[in-house]
CSV table of C-alpha atoms in Angstrom, one decimal:
chain,number,residue,atom,x,y,z
A,29,MET,CA,-1.5,175.9,-25.4
A,30,GLY,CA,-0.8,174.9,-21.5
A,31,VAL,CA,1.8,172.6,-21.0
A,32,LYS,CA,2.6,169.8,-23.3
A,33,ALA,CA,3.4,165.8,-22.7
A,34,THR,CA,7.1,165.4,-23.3
A,35,ARG,CA,8.3,161.6,-24.6
A,36,LYS,CA,9.3,160.9,-21.3
A,37,ASP,CA,6.1,161.4,-19.6
A,38,PHE,CA,4.0,158.5,-18.6
A,39,VAL,CA,0.8,159.0,-20.6
A,40,LEU,CA,-2.7,158.6,-19.5
A,41,ASP,CA,-6.2,158.9,-22.1
A,42,VAL,CA,-9.3,159.2,-20.4
A,43,GLY,CA,-12.0,158.2,-23.1
A,44,SER,CA,-9.9,157.5,-25.2
A,45,GLY,CA,-12.6,155.3,-27.6
A,46,GLY,CA,-11.6,154.8,-31.3
A,47,HIS,CA,-8.8,157.5,-31.7
A,48,PRO,CA,-6.6,157.2,-28.6
A,49,HIS,CA,-4.0,159.9,-28.6
A,50,SER,CA,-0.4,159.2,-30.0
A,51,THR,CA,1.4,159.7,-26.5
A,52,ALA,CA,-1.0,157.6,-24.5
A,53,ASP,CA,0.7,155.2,-22.5
A,54,VAL,CA,-2.6,153.3,-20.9
A,55,LEU,CA,-5.7,153.9,-22.7
A,56,VAL,CA,-9.1,154.5,-20.2
A,57,GLU,CA,-12.3,153.3,-22.3
A,58,ARG,CA,-15.9,153.2,-20.1
A,59,PHE,CA,-18.0,151.7,-23.2
A,60,LEU,CA,-15.7,149.1,-25.2
A,61,ASP,CA,-18.7,147.8,-27.2
A,62,ASP,CA,-19.6,150.0,-30.3
A,63,LEU,CA,-23.0,151.6,-28.3
A,64,PRO,CA,-25.6,154.2,-30.8
A,65,GLY,CA,-24.6,157.3,-30.3
A,66,HIS,CA,-21.6,157.0,-28.8
A,67,ARG,CA,-18.7,159.3,-30.3
A,68,SER,CA,-17.5,158.7,-34.1
A,69,HIS,CA,-19.2,155.0,-33.8
A,70,ALA,CA,-15.3,154.0,-34.5
A,71,PRO,CA,-14.2,150.3,-32.8
A,72,VAL,CA,-12.5,151.2,-29.1
A,73,VAL,CA,-8.5,151.1,-30.2
A,74,ALA,CA,-6.5,148.7,-27.9
A,75,ASP,CA,-3.4,148.8,-29.6
A,76,ARG,CA,-1.7,149.0,-25.7
A,77,PRO,CA,-2.8,149.0,-22.3
A,78,LEU,CA,-6.5,149.3,-22.3
A,79,ILE,CA,-8.7,149.4,-18.9
A,80,CYS,CA,-12.1,149.4,-18.7
A,81,ALA,CA,-13.3,151.9,-16.0
A,82,ASP,CA,-15.5,154.9,-15.2
A,83,ILE,CA,-14.0,158.4,-15.1
A,84,HIS,CA,-15.5,159.4,-11.2
A,85,ASN,CA,-13.4,156.2,-10.3
A,86,LEU,CA,-10.0,155.8,-12.1
A,87,PRO,CA,-8.0,152.5,-10.6
A,88,PHE,CA,-4.5,154.4,-10.2
A,89,ARG,CA,-2.5,155.5,-7.4
A,90,ASP,CA,-2.8,159.0,-6.5
A,91,ASN,CA,0.0,160.8,-9.4
A,92,ALA,CA,0.2,157.6,-11.3
A,93,PHE,CA,1.2,159.5,-14.1
A,94,ASP,CA,2.9,162.2,-15.1
A,95,TYR,CA,0.0,163.7,-18.0
A,96,VAL,CA,-3.5,162.9,-18.4
A,97,ILE,CA,-5.3,163.6,-21.9
A,98,CYS,CA,-9.7,163.2,-21.8
A,99,ASN,CA,-10.8,164.9,-24.4
A,100,HIS,CA,-13.9,165.6,-25.6
A,101,VAL,CA,-15.4,163.8,-22.7
A,102,VAL,CA,-16.4,165.4,-19.3
A,103,GLU,CA,-19.3,167.2,-21.2
A,104,HIS,CA,-20.8,163.8,-21.1
A,105,VAL,CA,-20.1,163.1,-17.6
A,106,ASP,CA,-23.1,162.6,-14.8
A,107,ASN,CA,-20.8,165.2,-12.2
A,108,PRO,CA,-18.0,166.8,-13.6
A,109,GLY,CA,-16.6,167.9,-10.7
A,110,ALA,CA,-15.8,164.6,-9.4
A,111,ALA,CA,-14.6,163.8,-13.0
A,112,LEU,CA,-12.1,166.5,-13.1
A,113,ALA,CA,-10.9,165.8,-9.2
A,114,GLU,CA,-10.2,162.5,-10.4
A,115,ILE,CA,-8.5,163.3,-13.5
A,116,CYS,CA,-6.3,165.7,-11.2
A,117,ARG,CA,-5.9,162.9,-8.4
A,118,VAL,CA,-4.0,160.7,-11.0
A,119,GLY,CA,-2.3,163.2,-13.2
A,120,LYS,CA,0.4,165.1,-12.2
A,121,ARG,CA,-0.5,167.3,-15.3
A,122,GLY,CA,-2.9,167.3,-18.0
A,123,PHE,CA,-5.0,168.4,-21.2
A,124,LEU,CA,-8.8,168.5,-21.2
A,125,GLY,CA,-10.9,169.3,-23.9
A,126,LEU,CA,-14.8,170.5,-24.5
A,127,PRO,CA,-16.2,171.5,-27.8
A,128,THR,CA,-17.8,174.6,-25.9
A,129,GLU,CA,-17.5,176.6,-22.8
A,130,PHE,CA,-18.0,174.6,-20.0
């Protein structure tokens, strides 16, 4: 399944919502309130640093993270190309999960 994060990696989860990845050190979520039709209606988890930000404009320096996880988010954004460019800008490598072929 490609490259995986290691225990030593500094990991960002973009669009973490109510189910952040267990290896994530920092979480990013655009919507902190429970919105109708948003994800699984699970409350946003904030058990580690949580940043409210948009995937198109992440507030991190270039290559700030060793690994970026973005699972089931890009298919919902207005500009997927810009979102992917921003993920690549802040992370050295990562995992992108989509529910269907994109």
